[in-house]
Tab-separated table of C-alpha atoms in Angstrom:
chain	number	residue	atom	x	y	z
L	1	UNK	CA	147.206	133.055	179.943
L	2	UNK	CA	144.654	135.349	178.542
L	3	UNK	CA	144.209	139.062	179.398
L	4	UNK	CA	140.754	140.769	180.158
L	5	UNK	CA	139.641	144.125	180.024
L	6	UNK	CA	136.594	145.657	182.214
L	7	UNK	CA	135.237	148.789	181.916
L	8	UNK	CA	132.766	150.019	184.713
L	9	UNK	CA	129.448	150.268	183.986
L	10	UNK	CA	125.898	149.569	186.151
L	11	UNK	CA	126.237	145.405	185.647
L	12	UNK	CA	130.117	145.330	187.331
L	13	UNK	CA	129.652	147.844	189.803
L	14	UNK	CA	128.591	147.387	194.023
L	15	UNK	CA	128.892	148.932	197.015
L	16	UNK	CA	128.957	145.425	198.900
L	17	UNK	CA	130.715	142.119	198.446
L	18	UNK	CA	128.863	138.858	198.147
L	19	UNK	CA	129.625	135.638	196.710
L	20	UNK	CA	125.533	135.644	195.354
L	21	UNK	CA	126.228	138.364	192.889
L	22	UNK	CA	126.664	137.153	189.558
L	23	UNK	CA	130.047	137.156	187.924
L	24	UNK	CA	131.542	139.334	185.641
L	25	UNK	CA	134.531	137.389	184.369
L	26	UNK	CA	135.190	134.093	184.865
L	27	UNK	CA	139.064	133.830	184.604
L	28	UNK	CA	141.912	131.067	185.109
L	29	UNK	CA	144.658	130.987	187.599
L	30	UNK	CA	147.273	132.793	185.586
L	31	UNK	CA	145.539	135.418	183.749
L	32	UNK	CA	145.508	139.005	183.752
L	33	UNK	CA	142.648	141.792	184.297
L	34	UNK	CA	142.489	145.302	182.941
L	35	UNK	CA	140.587	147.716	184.785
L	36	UNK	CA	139.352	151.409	184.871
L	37	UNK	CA	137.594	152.070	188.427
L	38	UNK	CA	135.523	154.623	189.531
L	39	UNK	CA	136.877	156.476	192.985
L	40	UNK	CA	135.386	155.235	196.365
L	41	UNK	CA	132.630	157.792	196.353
L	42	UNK	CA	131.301	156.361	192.952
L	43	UNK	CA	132.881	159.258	190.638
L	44	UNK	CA	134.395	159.009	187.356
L	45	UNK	CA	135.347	161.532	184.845
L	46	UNK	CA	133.614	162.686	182.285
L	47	UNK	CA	135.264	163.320	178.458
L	48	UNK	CA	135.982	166.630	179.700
L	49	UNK	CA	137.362	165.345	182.903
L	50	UNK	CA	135.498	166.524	185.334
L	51	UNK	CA	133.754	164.259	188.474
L	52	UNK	CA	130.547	162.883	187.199
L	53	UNK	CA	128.041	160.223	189.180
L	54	UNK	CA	126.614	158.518	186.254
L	55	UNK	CA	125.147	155.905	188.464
L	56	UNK	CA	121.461	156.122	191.121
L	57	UNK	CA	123.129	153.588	194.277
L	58	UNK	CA	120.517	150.651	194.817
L	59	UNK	CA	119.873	150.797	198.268
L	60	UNK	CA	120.432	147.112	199.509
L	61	UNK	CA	123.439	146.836	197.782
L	62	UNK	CA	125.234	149.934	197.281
L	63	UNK	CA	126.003	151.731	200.192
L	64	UNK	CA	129.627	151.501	200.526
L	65	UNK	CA	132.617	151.957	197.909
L	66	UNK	CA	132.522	151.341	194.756
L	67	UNK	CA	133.923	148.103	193.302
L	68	UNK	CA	134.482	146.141	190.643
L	69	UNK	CA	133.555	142.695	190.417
L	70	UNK	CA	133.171	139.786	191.329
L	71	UNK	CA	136.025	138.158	189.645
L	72	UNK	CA	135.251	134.225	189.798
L	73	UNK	CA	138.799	132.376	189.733
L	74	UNK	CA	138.136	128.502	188.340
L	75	UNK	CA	139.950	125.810	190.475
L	76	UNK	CA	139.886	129.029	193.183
L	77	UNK	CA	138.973	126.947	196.804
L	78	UNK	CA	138.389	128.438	200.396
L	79	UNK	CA	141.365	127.143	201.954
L	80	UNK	CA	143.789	127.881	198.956
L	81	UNK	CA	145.727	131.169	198.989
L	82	UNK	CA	145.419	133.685	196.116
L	83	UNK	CA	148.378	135.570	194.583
L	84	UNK	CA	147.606	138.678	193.046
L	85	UNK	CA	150.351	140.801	190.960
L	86	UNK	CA	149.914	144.435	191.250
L	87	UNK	CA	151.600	145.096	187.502
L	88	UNK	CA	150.084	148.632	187.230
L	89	UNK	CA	148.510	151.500	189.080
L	90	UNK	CA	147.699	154.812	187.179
L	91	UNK	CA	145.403	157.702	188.689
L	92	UNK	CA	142.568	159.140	186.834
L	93	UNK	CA	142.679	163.290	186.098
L	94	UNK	CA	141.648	164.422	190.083
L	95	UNK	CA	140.967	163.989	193.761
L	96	UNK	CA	139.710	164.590	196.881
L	97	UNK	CA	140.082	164.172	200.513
L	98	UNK	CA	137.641	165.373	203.223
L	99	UNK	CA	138.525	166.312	206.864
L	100	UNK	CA	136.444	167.747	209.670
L	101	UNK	CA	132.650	168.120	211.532
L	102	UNK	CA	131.546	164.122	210.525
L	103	UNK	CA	131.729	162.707	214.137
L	104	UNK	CA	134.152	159.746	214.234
L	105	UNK	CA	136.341	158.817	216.861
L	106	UNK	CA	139.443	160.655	215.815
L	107	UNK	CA	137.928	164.120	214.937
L	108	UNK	CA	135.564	163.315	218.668
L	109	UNK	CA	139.015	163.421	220.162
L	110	UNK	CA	140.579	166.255	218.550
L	111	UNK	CA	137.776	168.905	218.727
L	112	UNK	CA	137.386	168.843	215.010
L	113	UNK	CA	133.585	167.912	214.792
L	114	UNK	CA	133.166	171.918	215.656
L	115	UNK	CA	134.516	172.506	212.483
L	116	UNK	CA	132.713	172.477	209.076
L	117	UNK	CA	134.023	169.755	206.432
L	118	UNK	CA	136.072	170.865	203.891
L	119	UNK	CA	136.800	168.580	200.976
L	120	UNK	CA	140.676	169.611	199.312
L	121	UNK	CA	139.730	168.782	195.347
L	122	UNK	CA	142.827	167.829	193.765
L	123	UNK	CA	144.558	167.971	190.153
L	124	UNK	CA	146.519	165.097	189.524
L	125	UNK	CA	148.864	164.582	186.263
L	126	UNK	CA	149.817	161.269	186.168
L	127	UNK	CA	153.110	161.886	183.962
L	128	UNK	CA	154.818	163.959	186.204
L	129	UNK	CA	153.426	161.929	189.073
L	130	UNK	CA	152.433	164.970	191.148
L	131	UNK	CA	149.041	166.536	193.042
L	132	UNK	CA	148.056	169.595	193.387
L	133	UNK	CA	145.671	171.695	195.594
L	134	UNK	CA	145.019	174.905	197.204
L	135	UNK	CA	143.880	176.233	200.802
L	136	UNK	CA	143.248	179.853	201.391
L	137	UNK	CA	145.448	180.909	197.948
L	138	UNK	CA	148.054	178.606	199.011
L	139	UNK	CA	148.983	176.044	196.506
L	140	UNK	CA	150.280	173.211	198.149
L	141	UNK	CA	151.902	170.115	196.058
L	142	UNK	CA	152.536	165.882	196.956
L	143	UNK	CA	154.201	163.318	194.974
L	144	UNK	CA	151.867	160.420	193.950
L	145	UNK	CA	151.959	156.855	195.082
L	146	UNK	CA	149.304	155.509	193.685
L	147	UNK	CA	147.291	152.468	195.292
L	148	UNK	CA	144.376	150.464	196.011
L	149	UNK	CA	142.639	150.616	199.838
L	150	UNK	CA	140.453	147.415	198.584
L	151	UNK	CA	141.551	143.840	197.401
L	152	UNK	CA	138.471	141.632	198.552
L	153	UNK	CA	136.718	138.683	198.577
L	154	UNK	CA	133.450	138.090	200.606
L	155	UNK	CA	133.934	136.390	203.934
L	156	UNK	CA	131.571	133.680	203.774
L	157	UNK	CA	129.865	132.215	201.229
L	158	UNK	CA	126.126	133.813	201.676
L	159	UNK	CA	125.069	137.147	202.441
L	160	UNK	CA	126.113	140.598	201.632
L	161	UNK	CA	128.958	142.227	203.394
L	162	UNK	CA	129.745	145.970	203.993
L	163	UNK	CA	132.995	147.385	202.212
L	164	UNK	CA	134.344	149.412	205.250
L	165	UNK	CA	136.249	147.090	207.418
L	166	UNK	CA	139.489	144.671	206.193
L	167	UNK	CA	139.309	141.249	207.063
L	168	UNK	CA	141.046	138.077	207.218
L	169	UNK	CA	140.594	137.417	203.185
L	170	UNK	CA	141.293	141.412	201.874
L	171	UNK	CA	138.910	144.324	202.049
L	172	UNK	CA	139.235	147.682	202.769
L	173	UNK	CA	143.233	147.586	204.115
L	174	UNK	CA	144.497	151.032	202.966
L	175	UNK	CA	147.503	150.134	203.041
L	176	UNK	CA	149.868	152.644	201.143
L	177	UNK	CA	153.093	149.820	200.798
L	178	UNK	CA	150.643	147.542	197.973
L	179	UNK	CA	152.385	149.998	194.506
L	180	UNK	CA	152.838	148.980	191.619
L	181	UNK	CA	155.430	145.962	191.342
L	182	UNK	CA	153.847	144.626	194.773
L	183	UNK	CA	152.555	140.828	195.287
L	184	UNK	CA	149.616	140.670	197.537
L	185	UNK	CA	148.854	137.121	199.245
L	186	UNK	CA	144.897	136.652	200.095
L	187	UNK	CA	143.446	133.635	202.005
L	188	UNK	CA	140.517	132.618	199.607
L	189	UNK	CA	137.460	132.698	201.831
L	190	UNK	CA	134.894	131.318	199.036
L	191	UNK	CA	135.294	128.777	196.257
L	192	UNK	CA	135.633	130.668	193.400
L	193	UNK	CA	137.225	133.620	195.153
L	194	UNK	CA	134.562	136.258	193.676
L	195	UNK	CA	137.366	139.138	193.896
L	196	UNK	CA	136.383	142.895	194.037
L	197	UNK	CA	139.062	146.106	193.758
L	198	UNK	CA	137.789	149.484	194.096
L	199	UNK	CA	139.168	152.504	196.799
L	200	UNK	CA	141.774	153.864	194.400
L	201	UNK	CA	144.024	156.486	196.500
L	202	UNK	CA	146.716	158.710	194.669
L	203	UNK	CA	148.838	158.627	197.282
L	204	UNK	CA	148.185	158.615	202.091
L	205	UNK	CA	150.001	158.440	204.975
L	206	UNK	CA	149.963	155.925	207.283
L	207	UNK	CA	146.855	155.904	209.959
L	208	UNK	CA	144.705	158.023	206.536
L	209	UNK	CA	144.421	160.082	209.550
L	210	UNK	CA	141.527	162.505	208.192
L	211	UNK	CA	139.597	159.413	207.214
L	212	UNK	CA	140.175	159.837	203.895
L	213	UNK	CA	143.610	159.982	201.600
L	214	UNK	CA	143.669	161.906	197.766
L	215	UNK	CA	140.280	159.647	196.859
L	216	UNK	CA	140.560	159.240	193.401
L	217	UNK	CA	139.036	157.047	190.195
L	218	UNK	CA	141.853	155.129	188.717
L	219	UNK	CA	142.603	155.275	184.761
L	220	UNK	CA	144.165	151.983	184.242
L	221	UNK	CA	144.614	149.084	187.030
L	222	UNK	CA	146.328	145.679	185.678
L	223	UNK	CA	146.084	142.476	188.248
L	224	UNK	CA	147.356	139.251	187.409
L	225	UNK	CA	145.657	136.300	189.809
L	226	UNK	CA	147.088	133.058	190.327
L	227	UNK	CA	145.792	130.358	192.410
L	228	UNK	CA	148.453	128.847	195.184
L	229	UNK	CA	147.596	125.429	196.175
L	230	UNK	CA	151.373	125.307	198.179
L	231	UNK	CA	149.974	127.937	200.756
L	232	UNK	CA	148.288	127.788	203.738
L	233	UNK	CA	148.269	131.176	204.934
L	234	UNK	CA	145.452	132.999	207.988
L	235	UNK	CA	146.018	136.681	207.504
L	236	UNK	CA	147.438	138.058	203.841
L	237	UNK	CA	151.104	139.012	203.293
L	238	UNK	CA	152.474	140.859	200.798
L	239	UNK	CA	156.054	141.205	199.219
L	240	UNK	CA	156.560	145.253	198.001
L	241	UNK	CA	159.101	146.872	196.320
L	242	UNK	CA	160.583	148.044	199.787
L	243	UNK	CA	160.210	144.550	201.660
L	244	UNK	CA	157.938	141.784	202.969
L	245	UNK	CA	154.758	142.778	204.843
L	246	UNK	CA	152.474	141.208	207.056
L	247	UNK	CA	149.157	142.530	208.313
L	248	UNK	CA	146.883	142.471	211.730
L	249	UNK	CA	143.278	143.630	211.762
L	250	UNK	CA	141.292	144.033	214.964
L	251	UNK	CA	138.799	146.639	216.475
L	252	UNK	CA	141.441	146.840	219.582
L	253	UNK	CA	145.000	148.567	217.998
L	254	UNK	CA	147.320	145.970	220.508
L	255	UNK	CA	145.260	143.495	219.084
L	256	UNK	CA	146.093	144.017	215.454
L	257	UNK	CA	149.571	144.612	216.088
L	258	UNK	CA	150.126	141.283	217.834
L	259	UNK	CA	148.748	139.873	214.308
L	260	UNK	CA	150.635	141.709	212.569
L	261	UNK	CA	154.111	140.388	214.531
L	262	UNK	CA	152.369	136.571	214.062
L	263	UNK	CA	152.652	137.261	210.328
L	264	UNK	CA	155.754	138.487	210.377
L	265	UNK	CA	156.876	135.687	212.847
L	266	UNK	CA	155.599	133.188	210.645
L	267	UNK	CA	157.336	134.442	207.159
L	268	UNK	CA	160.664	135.149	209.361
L	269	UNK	CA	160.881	131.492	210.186
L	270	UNK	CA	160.244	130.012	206.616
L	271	UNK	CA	162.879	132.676	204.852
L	272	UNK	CA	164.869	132.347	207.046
L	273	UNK	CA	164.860	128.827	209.138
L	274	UNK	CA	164.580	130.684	211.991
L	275	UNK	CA	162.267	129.629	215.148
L	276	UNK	CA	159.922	132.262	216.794
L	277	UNK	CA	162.256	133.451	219.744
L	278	UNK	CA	165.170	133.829	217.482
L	279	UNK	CA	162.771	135.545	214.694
L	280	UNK	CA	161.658	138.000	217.279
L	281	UNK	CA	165.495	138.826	218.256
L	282	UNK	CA	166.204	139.386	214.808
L	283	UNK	CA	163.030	141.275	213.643
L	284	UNK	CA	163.824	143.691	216.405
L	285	UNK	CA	166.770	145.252	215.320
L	286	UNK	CA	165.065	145.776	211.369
L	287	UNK	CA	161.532	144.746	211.056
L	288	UNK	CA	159.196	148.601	210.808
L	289	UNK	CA	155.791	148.210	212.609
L	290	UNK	CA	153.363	150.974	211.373
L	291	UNK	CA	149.762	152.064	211.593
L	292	UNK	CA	147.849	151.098	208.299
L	293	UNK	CA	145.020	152.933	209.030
L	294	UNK	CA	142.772	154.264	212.155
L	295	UNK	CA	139.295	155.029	210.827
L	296	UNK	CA	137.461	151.938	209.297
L	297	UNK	CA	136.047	150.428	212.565
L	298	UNK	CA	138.370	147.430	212.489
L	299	UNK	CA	142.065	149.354	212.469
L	300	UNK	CA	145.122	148.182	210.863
L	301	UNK	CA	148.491	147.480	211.726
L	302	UNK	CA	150.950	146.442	209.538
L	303	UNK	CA	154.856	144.810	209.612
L	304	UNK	CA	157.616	145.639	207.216
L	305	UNK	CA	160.813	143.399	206.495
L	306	UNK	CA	162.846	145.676	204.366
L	307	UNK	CA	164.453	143.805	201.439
L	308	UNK	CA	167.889	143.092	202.375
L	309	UNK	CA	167.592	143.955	205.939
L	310	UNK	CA	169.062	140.717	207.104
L	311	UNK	CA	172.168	139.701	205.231
């Protein structure tokens, strides 16, 4: 097992995923990958630590978040499930989150496109694990839970593909369970996987109701990736320090969340030799449905199985 390191810079960086874009690493099943990342806006900080946008965005390819990659995975086949170990997730010096005026659906709703953006800039100190910001002399603080909204490969083979929406094999999930210590299951869409990461958030709440959470670059991001030929899977699960999670992704909210219960269904029956009806009796009484998030066109839903729920 060897370990990598990447640094961003203008050859590893796109706003798109695409299994045509040439690869930065080529890795084995079994290895590990150090990152740093830029934040989703394409900031990083400078030696003084403030937000700098060393990079011009190429127009074609560059018009969503930042990430890093492709990561191409040898012995990696569409069909085959990859396994990749979140071993550590630390938060760069700052962040942001914006909220009001841009008209999506949620601010439409709520009267809030009458209002002008504001954009909450953040300190974040990674040792004590806590944010800090302030509105109108108030200083208002948040404990940090640092995480990744995007663990991607492209969906098909050719073409380039926009960041925003999660899909079947990863993308933009925002999902705030997927900490450090947390074991995310990806159906590979693409021999050779061609993995991206990038959307690093300090710490949301469920639905990242504003649009955005604390936005932030991340310092250091370590991913191990291994290659599992004994799993068959159609929508990723994940096993997090507080329990077992499957996810649903659909434009339509009851649509996602009956994916969501499928997953959880599904990973009921195998831990459990269980068969739908009586997985469904049980998951009742423990299993946690929640709204991953509300604002990337195709919404999330996601299922939690606590760890030792069911005795």
């Amino acid at each position: 097992m060897t370990v990598f390191k990447v640094n961003p810079d203008r050859s590893n960086l796109y706003g798109s995923l695409s299994a045509e874009f040439d690869p930065i690493l080529t890795i084995s099943s079994g290895d590990t990958v150090q990152y740093s990342i830029f934040d989703a806006g394409w900031g990083t900080p400078s030696n003084e630590g403030k937000r700098i946008k060393p990079f011009e965005r190429r127009k074609e390819i560059d018009s969503g978040h930042a990430l890093c990659g492709p990561i191409e995975i040898i012995d990696a086949k569409k069909g085959m499930t990859l396994e990749v170990r979140i071993n550590e997730i630390i938060p760069g010096p700052f962040g942001f989150t914006a909220a009001g005026q841009y008209p999506n659906w949620q601010n439409q709703k709520l009267g809030l496109t009458d209002y002008k953006e504001i954009v909450l800039q953040w300190e974040l100190d990674h040792r004590t694990m806590i944010g800090k910001t302030t509105i109108n002399d108030q200083v208002f603080s948040v404990g940090l839970k640092p995480f990744m909204g995007i663990y991607a490969m492209p969906p098909e083979q050719g073409g380039v593909h926009i960041t925003w929406h999660p899909r079947f094999c990863g993308g933009n999930i925002d999902c705030k369970e997927l900490t450090k210590g947390s074991v995310l299951y990806l159906p590979i869409s693409v021999d050779g996987a061609y993995f991206f990461v990038g959307d690093g958030h300090a710490v949301q709440g469920d639905g990242e109701i504003s649009c955005q959470a604390i936005e932030c670059p991340m310092e250091f991001v370590e991913l191990t990736f291994t290659v599992r030929k004994d799993m068959n899977l159609s929508m990723p699960i994940a096993n997090t320090p507080n329990g077992w999670v499957s996810f649903g992704f659909h434009e339509d909210l009851n649509e996602a969340t009956v994916q969501a219960m499928d997953g959880m269904l599904n990973l009921m029956c195998k831990l459990f030799n269980l068969n739908r009806v009586e997985a469904i009796a049980l998951g009742s009484t423990v299993v946690d449905l929640r709204i991953t998030q509300v604002v990337n066109g195709v919404k999330g839903v996601h299922a939690i199985l606590p760890h030792g729920a069911l005795r």
